[in-house]
XYZ file of C-alpha atoms in Angstrom:
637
model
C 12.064 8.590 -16.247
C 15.485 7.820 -14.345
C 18.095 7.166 -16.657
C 19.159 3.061 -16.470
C 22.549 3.804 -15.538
C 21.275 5.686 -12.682
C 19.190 3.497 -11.408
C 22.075 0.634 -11.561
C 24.158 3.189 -9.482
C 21.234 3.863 -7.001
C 20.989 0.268 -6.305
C 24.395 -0.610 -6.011
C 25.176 2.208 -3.631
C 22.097 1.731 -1.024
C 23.458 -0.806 1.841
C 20.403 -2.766 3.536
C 21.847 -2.260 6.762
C 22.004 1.615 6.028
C 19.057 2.535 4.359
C 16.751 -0.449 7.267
C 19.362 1.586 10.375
C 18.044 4.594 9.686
C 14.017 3.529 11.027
C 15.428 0.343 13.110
C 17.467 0.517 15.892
C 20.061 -2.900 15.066
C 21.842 -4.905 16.723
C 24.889 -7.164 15.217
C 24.127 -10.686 15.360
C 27.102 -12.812 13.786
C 27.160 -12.163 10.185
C 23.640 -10.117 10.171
C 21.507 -7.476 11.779
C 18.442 -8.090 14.105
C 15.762 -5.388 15.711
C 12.407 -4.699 16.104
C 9.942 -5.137 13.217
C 8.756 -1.806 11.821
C 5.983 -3.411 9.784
C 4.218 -4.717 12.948
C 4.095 -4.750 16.349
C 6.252 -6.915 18.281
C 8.773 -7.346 21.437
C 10.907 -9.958 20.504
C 13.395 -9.173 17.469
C 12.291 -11.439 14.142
C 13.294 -8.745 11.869
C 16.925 -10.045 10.247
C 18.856 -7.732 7.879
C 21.644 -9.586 5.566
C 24.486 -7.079 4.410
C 25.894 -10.348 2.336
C 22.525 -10.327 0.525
C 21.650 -7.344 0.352
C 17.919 -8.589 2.039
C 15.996 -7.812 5.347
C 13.352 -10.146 6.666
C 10.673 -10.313 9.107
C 10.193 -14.099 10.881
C 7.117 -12.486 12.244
C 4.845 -10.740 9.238
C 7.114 -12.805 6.558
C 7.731 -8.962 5.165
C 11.266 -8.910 3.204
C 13.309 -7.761 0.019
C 15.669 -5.637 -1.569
C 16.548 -1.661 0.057
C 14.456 -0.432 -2.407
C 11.332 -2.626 -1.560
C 12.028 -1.305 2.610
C 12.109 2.285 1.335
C 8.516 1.564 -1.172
C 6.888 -0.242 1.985
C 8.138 1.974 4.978
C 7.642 5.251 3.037
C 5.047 4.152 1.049
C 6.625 5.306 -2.384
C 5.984 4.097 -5.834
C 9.579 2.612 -7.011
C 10.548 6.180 -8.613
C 9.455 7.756 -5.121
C 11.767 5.343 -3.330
C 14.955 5.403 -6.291
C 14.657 9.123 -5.579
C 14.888 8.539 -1.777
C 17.546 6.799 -2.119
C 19.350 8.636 -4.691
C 19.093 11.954 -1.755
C 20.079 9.864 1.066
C 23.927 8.605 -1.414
C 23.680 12.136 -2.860
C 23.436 10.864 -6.129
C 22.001 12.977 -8.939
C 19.733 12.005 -10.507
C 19.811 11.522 -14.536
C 16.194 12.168 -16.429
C 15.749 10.739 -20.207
C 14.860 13.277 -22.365
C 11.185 14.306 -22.230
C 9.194 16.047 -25.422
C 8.861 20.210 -25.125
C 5.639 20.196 -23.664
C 6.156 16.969 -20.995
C 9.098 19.280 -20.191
C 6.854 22.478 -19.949
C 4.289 20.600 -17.925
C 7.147 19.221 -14.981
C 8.299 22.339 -14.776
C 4.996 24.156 -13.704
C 4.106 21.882 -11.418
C 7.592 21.754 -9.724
C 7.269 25.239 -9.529
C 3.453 25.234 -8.034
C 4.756 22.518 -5.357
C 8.104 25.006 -5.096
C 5.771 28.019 -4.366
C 4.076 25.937 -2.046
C 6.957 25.167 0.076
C 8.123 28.351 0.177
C 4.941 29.574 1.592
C 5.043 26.789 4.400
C 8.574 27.696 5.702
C 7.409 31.508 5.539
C 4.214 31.482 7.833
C 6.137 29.055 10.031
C 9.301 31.614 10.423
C 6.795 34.275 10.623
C 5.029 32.274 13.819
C 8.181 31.399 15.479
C 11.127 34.642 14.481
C 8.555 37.456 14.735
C 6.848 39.548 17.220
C 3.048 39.500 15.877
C 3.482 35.838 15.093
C 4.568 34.900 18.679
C 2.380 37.062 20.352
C -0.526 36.407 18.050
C -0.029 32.852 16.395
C 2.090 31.031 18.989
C 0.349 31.960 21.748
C -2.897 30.573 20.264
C -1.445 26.910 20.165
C -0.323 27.370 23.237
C -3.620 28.263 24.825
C -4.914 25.586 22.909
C -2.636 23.229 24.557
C -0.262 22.280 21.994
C 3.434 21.528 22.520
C 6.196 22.957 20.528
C 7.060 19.681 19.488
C 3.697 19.049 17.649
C 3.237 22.396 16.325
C 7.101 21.723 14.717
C 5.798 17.990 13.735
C 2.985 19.554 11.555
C 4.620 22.621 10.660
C 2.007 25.071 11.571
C 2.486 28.672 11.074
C 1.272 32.469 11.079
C 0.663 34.556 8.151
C 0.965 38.256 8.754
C -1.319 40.993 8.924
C 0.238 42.798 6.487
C -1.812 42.159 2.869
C 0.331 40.906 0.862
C 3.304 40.213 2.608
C 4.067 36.564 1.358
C 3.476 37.877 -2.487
C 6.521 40.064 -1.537
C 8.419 37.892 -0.117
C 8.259 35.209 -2.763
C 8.744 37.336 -5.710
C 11.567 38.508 -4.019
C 12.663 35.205 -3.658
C 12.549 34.344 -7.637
C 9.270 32.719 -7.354
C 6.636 32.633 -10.451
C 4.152 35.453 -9.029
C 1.589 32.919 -11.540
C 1.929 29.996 -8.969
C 1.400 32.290 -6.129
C -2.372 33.223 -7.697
C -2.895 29.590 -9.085
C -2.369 27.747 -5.739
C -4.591 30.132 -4.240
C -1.771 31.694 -1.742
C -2.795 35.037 -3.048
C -5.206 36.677 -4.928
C -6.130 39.870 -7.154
C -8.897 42.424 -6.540
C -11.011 44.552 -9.010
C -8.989 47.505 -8.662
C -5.805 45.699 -9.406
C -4.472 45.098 -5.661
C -3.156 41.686 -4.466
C -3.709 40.181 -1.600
C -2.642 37.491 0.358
C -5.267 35.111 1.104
C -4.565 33.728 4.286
C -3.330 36.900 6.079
C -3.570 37.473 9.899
C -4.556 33.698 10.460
C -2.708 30.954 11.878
C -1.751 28.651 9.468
C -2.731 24.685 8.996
C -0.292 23.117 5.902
C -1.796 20.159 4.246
C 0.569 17.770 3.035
C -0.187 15.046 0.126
C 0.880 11.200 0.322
C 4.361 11.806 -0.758
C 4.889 14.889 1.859
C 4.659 17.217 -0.513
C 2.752 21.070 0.807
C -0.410 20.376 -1.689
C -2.776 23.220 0.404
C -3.196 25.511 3.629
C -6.244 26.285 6.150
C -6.136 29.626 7.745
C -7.994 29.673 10.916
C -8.682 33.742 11.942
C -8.319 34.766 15.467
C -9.885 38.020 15.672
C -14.064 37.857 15.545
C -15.453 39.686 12.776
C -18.918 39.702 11.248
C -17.915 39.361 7.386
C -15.000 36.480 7.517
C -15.282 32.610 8.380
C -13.216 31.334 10.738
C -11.691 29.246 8.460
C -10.736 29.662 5.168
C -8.772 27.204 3.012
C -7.132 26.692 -0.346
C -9.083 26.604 -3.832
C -8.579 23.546 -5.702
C -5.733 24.015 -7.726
C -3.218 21.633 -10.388
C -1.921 20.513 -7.375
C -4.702 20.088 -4.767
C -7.278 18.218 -5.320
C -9.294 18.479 -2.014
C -11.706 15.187 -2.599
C -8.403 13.055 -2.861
C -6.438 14.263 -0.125
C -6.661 13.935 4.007
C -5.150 16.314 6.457
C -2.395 14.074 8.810
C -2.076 11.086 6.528
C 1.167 11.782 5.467
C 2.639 11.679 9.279
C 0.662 8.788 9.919
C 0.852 6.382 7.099
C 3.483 4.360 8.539
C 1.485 4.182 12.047
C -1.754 3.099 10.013
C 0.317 -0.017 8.377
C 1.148 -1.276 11.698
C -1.519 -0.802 13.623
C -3.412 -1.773 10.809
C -6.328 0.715 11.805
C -6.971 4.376 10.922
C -9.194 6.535 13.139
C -11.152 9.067 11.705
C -11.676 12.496 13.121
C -13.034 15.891 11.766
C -10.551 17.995 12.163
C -7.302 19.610 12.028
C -6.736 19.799 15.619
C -8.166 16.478 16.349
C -5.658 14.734 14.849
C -2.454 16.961 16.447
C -4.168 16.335 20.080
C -4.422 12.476 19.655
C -0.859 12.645 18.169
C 0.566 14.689 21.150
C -1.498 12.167 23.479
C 0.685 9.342 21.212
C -2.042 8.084 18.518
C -0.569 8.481 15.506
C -2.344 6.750 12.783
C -5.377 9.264 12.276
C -6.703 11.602 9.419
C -9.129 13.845 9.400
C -11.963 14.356 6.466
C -11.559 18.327 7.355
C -15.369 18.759 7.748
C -16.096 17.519 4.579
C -18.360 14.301 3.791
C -15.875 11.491 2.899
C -15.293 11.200 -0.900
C -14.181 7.521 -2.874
C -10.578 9.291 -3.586
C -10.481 9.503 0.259
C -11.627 6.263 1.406
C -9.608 4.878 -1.306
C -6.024 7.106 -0.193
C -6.995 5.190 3.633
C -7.257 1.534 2.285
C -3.736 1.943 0.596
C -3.006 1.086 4.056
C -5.910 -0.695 5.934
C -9.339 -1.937 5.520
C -10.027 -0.930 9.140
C -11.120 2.062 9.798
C -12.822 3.693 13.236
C -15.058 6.774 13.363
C -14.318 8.950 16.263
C -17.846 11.164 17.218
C -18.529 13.421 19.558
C -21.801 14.162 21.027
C -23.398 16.330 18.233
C -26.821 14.344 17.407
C -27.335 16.295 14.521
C -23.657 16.168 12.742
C -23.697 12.260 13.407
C -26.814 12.253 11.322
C -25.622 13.959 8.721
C -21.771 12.139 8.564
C -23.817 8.682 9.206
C -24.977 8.903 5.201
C -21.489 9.549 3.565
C -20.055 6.381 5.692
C -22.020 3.570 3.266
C -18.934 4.325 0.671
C -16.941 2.751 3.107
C -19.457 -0.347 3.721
C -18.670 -0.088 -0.149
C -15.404 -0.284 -0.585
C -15.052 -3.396 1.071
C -14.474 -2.284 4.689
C -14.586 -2.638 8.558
C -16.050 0.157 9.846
C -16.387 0.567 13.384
C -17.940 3.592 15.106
C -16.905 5.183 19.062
C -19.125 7.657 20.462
C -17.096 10.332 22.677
C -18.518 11.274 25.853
C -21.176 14.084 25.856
C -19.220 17.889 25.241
C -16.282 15.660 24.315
C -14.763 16.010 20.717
C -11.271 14.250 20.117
C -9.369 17.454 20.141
C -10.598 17.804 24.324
C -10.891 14.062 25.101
C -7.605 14.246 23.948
C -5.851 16.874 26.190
C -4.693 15.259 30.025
C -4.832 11.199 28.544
C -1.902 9.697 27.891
C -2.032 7.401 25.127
C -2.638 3.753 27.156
C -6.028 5.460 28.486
C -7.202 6.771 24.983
C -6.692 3.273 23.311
C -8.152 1.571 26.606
C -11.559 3.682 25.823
C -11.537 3.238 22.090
C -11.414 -0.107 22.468
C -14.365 -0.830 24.964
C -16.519 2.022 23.296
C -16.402 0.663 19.442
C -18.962 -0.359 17.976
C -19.799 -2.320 14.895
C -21.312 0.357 12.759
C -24.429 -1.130 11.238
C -25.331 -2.140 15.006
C -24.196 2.047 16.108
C -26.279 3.065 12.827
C -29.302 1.127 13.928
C -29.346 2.333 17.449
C -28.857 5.430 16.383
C -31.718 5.648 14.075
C -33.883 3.801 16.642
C -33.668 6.089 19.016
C -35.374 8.646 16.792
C -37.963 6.421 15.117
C -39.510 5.331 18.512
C -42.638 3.656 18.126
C -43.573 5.298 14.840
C -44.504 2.217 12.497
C -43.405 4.798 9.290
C -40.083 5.796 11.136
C -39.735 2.133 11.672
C -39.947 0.874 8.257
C -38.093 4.205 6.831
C -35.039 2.752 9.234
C -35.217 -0.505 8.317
C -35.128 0.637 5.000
C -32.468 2.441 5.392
C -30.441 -0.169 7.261
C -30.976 -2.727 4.514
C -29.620 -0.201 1.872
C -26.516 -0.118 4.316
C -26.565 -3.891 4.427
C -26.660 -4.424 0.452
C -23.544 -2.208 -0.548
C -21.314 -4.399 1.288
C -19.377 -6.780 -0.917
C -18.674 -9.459 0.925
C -21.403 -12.194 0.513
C -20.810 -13.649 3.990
C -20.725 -10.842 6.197
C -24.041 -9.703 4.662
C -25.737 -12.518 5.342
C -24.136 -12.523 9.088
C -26.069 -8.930 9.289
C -28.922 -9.903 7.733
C -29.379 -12.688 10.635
C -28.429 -9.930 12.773
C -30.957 -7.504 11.562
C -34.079 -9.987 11.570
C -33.461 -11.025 14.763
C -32.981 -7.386 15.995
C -36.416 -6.754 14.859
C -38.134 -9.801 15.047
C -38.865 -10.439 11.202
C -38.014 -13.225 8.678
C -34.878 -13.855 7.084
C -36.103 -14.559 4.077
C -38.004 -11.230 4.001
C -34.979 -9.359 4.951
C -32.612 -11.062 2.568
C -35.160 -10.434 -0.102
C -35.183 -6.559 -0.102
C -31.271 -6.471 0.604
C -31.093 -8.395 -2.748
C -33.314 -6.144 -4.305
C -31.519 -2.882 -3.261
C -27.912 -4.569 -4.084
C -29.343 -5.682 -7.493
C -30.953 -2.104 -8.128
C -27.854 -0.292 -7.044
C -25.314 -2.596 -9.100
C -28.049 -1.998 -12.193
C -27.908 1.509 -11.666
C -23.847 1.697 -11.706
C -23.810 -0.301 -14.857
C -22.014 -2.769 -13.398
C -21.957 -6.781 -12.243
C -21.962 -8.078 -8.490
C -18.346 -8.238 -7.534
C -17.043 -11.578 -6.168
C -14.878 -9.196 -3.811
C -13.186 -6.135 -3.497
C -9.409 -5.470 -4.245
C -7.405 -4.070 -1.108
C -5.258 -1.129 -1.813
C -2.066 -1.583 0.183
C 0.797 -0.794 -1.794
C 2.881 -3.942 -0.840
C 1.423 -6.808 1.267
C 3.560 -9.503 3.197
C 5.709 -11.900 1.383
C 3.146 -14.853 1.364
C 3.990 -18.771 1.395
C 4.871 -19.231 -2.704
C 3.913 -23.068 -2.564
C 0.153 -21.550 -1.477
C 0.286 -21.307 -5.096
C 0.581 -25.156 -6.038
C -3.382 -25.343 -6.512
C -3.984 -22.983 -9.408
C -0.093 -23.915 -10.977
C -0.140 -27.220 -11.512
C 4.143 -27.520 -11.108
C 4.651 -24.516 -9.193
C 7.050 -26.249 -6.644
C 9.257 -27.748 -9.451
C 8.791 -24.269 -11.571
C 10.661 -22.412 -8.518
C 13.294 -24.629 -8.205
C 13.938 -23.813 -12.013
C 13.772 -19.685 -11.187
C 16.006 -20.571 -8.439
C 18.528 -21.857 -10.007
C 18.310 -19.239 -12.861
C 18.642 -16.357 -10.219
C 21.298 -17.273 -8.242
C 23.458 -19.989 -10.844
C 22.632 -18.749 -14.359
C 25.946 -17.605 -15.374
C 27.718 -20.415 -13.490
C 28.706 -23.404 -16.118
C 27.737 -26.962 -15.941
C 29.571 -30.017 -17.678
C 26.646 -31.749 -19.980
C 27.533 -35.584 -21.047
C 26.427 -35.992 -24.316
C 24.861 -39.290 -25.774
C 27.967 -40.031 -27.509
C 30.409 -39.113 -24.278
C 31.824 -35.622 -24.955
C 31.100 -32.814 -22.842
C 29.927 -29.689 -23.226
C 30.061 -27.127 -21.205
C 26.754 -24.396 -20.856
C 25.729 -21.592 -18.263
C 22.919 -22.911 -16.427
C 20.690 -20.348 -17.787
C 20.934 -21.456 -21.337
C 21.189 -24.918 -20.754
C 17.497 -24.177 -18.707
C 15.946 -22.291 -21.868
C 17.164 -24.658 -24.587
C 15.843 -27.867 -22.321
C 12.509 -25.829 -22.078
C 12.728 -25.285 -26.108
C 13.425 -28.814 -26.866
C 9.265 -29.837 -25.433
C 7.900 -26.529 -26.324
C 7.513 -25.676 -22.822
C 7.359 -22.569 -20.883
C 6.290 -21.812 -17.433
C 2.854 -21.655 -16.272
C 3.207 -18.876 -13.236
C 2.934 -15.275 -15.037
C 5.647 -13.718 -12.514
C 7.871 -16.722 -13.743
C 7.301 -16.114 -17.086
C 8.116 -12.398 -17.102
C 11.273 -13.144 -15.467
C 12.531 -15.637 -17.689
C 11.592 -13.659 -20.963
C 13.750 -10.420 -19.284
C 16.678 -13.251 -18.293
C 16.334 -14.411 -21.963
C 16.185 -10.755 -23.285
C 19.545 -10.587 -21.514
C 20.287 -8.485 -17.812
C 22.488 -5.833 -16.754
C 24.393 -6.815 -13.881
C 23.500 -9.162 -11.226
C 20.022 -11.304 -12.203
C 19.682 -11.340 -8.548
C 19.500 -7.741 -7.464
C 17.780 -6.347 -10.807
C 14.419 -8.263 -9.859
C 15.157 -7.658 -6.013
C 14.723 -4.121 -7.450
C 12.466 -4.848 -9.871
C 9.958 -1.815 -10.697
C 6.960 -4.395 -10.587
C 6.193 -5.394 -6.543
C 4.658 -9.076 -7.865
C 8.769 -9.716 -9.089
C 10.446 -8.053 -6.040
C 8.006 -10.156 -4.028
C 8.682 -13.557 -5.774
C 11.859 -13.167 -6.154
C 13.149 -12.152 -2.338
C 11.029 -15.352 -1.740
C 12.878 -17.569 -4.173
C 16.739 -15.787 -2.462
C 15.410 -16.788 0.777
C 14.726 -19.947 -0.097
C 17.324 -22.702 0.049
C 15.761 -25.852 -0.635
C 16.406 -26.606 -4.106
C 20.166 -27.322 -3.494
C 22.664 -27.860 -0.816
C 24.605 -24.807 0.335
C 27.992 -25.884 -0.970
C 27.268 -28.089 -4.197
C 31.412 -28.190 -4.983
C 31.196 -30.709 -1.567
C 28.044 -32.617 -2.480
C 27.324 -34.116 -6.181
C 27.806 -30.559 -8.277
C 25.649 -28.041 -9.658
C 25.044 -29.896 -12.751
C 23.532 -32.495 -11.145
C 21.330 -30.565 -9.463
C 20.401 -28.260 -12.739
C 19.566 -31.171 -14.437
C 17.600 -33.003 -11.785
C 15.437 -29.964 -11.532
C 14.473 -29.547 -15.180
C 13.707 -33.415 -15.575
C 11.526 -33.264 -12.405
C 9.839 -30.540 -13.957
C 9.161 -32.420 -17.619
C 8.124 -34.573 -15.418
C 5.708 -33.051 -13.941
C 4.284 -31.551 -16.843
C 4.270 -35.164 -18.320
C 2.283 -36.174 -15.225
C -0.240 -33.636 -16.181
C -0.780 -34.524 -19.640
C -1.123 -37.976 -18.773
C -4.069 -36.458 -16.491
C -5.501 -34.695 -19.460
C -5.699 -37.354 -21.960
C -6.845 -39.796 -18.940
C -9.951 -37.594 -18.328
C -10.288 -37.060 -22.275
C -10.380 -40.569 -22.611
C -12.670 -41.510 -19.993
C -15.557 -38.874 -21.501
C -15.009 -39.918 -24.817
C -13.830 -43.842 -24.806
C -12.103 -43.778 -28.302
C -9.466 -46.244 -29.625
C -7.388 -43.104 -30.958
C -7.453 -40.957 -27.538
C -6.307 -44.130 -25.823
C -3.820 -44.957 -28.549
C -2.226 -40.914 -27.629
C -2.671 -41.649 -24.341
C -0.187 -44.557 -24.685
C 2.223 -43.051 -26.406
C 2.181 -40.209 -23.782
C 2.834 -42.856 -21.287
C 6.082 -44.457 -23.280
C 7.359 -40.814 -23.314
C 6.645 -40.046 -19.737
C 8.439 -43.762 -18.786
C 11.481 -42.566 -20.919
C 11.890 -39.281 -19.163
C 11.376 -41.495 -16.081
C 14.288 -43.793 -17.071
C 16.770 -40.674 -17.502
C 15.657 -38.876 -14.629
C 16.804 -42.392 -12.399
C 19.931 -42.634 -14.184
C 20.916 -39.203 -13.632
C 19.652 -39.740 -9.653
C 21.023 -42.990 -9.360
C 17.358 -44.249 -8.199
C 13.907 -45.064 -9.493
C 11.174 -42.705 -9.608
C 7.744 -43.400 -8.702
C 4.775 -42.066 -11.303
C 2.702 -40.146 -9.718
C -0.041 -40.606 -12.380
């Protein structure tokens, strides 16, 4: 872990306006920034950064928060990931608490596997672009293959030499654990004791994880021989874990989130054409069926997802069966068919990016409706093809979690083939029930999305499941941005004391056994009551847990609870104290509720006789809260 004192210096040296100028082009606009949204697509500028604050936000998506929250959500980084951005960008080092012997033994070797890794990467690509075999052998491959220098730079492709083990020398030279070398798979050993480097005389394809980190290599060979596969591509290893990685998604994470789509292609150089012909957000599975770790990495970022096919009958088959996980996991899966000969890697080469987009667009297709077709085609007339498909179909139909959009398929599907709903609902019921049985598992009501960080939502969308949720905030508000201010109490026998707002807050909530309903609220006012370093407002801006960062940008951008300048207007104590009594109130309001619906199912003397005395106390706190106002309040019982 970073060490606290770190962290506090991370944060206080990262400027919003730095740290959002380095992705945004910004223009000055009074006391703030403006420019172009990154987090979705627009022309007009609704993206405001606030160097006073500290804040950016988006009037367009409602995206906002602290420098660290832009870094977590642009770069998709954990908080760590994006403290340790940050702390490269300010050239800060960064301070680890101690870790135990073998935590410290463990972070080593895999720093050292990723180091190995990254040596090998700038290697093959010196050896394509500084030497003679690599130019005439490597480079001139891409080129024929129609690749620009810019793209084969963007994805860092390379050359490994002839020569058998001419990384293994290099590296060692280099200081590197010869270990690594054989563990990641860059090299191996032979029966009679020789070592060999495993990719050598191929042009090299780096895979990189997530966080942009060199997890793996393909190795495509040029020269035809009878006894080697064209490709050949890392073992698993500590590091690579081949089921829970996808080639391109680390260069096109950022385009997935705003476009919110990811197209799916097979392989390595069907992603690097569409980027060259400008579509960036696209993976590719690397001929492999798709796994759960996979589908999972790709909703991180989207639930919509778009399988690019060419004209192979037989590998659409085969791909078709692996794409139910996706059905699965809560997705929209649509499907386009390439023209016939046409894989995305060709289809690619001569379009410009308008005209690819133009045909995706017209040629996608829903993919139970592409499945069915499909599978129609090949049934025919055949009665047992027939019910085989619309078995299969159905079994598509069932995995989907979403109650609604099964039954919109199921119409779909009866009508398609001119049988009952009922009988079609049946066996989708019975397939869902048998495949939910079979996972040991209950139906789900829905399932979770996976984005790291969703848009700043509307906080008073939360008034129906916490019953004071408006008068709550105000509370947090205040707490945030005036806790260590002082306010002048009156007391009942006219002296005056004076308290920070943030204990006079906690001891009015002690007083009636209170505390606050929203979870988020209540884990910030347990770490204000456990006592913050530095500014309350920038620790949960920066707050490790999203949920805080989230609700509290919300609450900073919020300026409702009190006027701007309270020294002009009737003071800050006036305003503390009219927000806690509203909130007693409140509460009061919903214990009066209670007992009323207690009483009415049980009609008792003694409910009604607590219900009354509820009611004098609510009346009381009534009869302060219009003295401090000047004004009467209304029940709202």
């Amino acid at each position: 872990m970073i060490e606290q004192a770190c962290v506090e210096k991370i944060l206080q040296a990262a400027k919003i306006e730095e740290v959002v100028g380095d992705f945004v082009s910004l223009r000055k606009r009074g006391a703030n920034y403006i420019g172009l949204c990154p987090f979705h697509n627009e022309r007009t500028p609704s993206f405001t950064v606030s160097p006073a604050k500290n804040i950016f936000k988006c009037f367009g998506c409602g995206e906002g928060g602290s420098p660290v929250h832009f870094i977590m959500k642009h770069e998709q980084l954990d908080y760590p990931g994006a403290l340790r951005y940050l702390a490269a960008k300010y050239h800060i080092e960064i301070e680890e608490t101690q870790l135990g012997e073998e935590e410290s033994r463990q972070r080593s070797e895999r720093e050292g596997r990723f180091a190995v890794n990254e040596f090998a990467c700038k290697y093959f690509e010196h050896c394509l672009w500084e030497t003679e075999e690599g130019k005439a052998v490597g480079l001139s491959y891409f080129y024929e293959r129609g690749f620009s220098d810019a793209i084969i730079k963007k994805f860092h492709l390379g050359y490994s030499p002839e020569k058998k083990d001419a990384l293994f020398t290099e590296a060692v030279k280099a200081g590197h654990n010869k270990q690594y070398l054989f563990d990641n798979g860059l090299c191996f050993e032979t029966e009679e004791g020789k070592v060999l480097d495993r990719f050598r005389g191929r042009v090299i394809f780096p895979v990189f994880g997530i966080s942009g980190k060199v997890v793996a290599f393909g190795g495509r060979v040029l020269k035809k021989t009878e006894h080697t596969g064209k490709y050949v591509n890392s073992p698993e290893s500590e590091i690579y874990h081949k089921s829970n990685e996808l080639y391109g998604l680390y260069p096109a994470k950022q385009s997935i989130t705003k476009n919110d789509c990811c197209y799916l292609v097979e392989g390595y150089t069907d992603v690097m054409s569409m980027h060259q012909s400008g579509i960036e957000n696209v993976v590719a599975s690397s001929g492999t069926s798709l796994t759960q770790g996979q589908i999972s990495l790709i909703h991180r970022f989207t639930p919509n997802i778009t399988v690019l096919y060419d004209g192979d009958a037989a590998g659409i088959k085969a791909s078709v069966r692996g794409i139910d996980l996706l059905l699965e996991e809560g997705m929209n899966v649509k499907v386009v068919l390439l023209p016939e000969g046409e894989d995305p890697d060709s289809f690619a080469k001569g379009r410009d990016s308008s005209e690819f987009i133009a045909y995706l667009q017209q040629h996608a297709t829903d993919f139970i409706h592409f499945k069915t077709r499909l599978l129609l085609d090949d049934a025919g007339d055949d009665p047992v093809k027939r019910a085989a498909l619309m078995n299969d179909i159905a079994g598509s139909i069932s995995v989907i979690p979403d109650a609604m959009l099964r039954s919109v398929y199921i119409k779909d599907f009866s009508r398609m083939f001119d049988i009952s709903e009922q009988v079609t609902a049946r066996e989708v019921s019975k397939k869902r029930s048998r495949k939910l049985s079979d996972a040991g598992k209950s139906v789900p009501v829905s399932r979770p999305s996976y984005r790291p960080v969703q848009p700043v939502v509307d906080m008073e969308g939360k008034s129906e499941s916490v019953f004071a949720f408006k008068e709550e905030r105000n509370l947090m508000i205040f707490l945030l941005l005036k806790g260590k201010e002082t306010m002048d109490i009156v007391l009942p026998d006219g002296q005056t004391l004076c308290l920070p707002v943030e204990e006079y807050i906690e001891r009015s909530m002690q007083d009636d056994g209170m505390e606050f309903e929203d979870p988020v609220h209540r884990r910030i006012f347990a770490e204000l009551k456990a006592g913050v370093r530095g500014d309350a407002q920038s620790y949960f801006l920066n707050h490790p847990d999203a949920e805080v960062q989230k609700a509290v940008f919300s609450m900073v951008d919020d300026n409702t609870a009190y006027p701007e300048n309270l020294e002009t207007d009737k003071g800050l104590s006036y305003y503390v104290q009219r927000a806690v009594l509203e909130y007693k109130s409140r509460m009061l309001d919903r214990k009066a509720r209670d007992l009323q619906q207690r009483i009415k199912a049980a009609g008792n003397a003694e409910g009604i006789a607590v219900l009354l005395e509820e009611q004098k106390q609510l009346l009381e706190l009534r009869r302060r809260l219009a003295k401090v106002l000047g004004g009467r309040i209304v029940s709202r019982v």
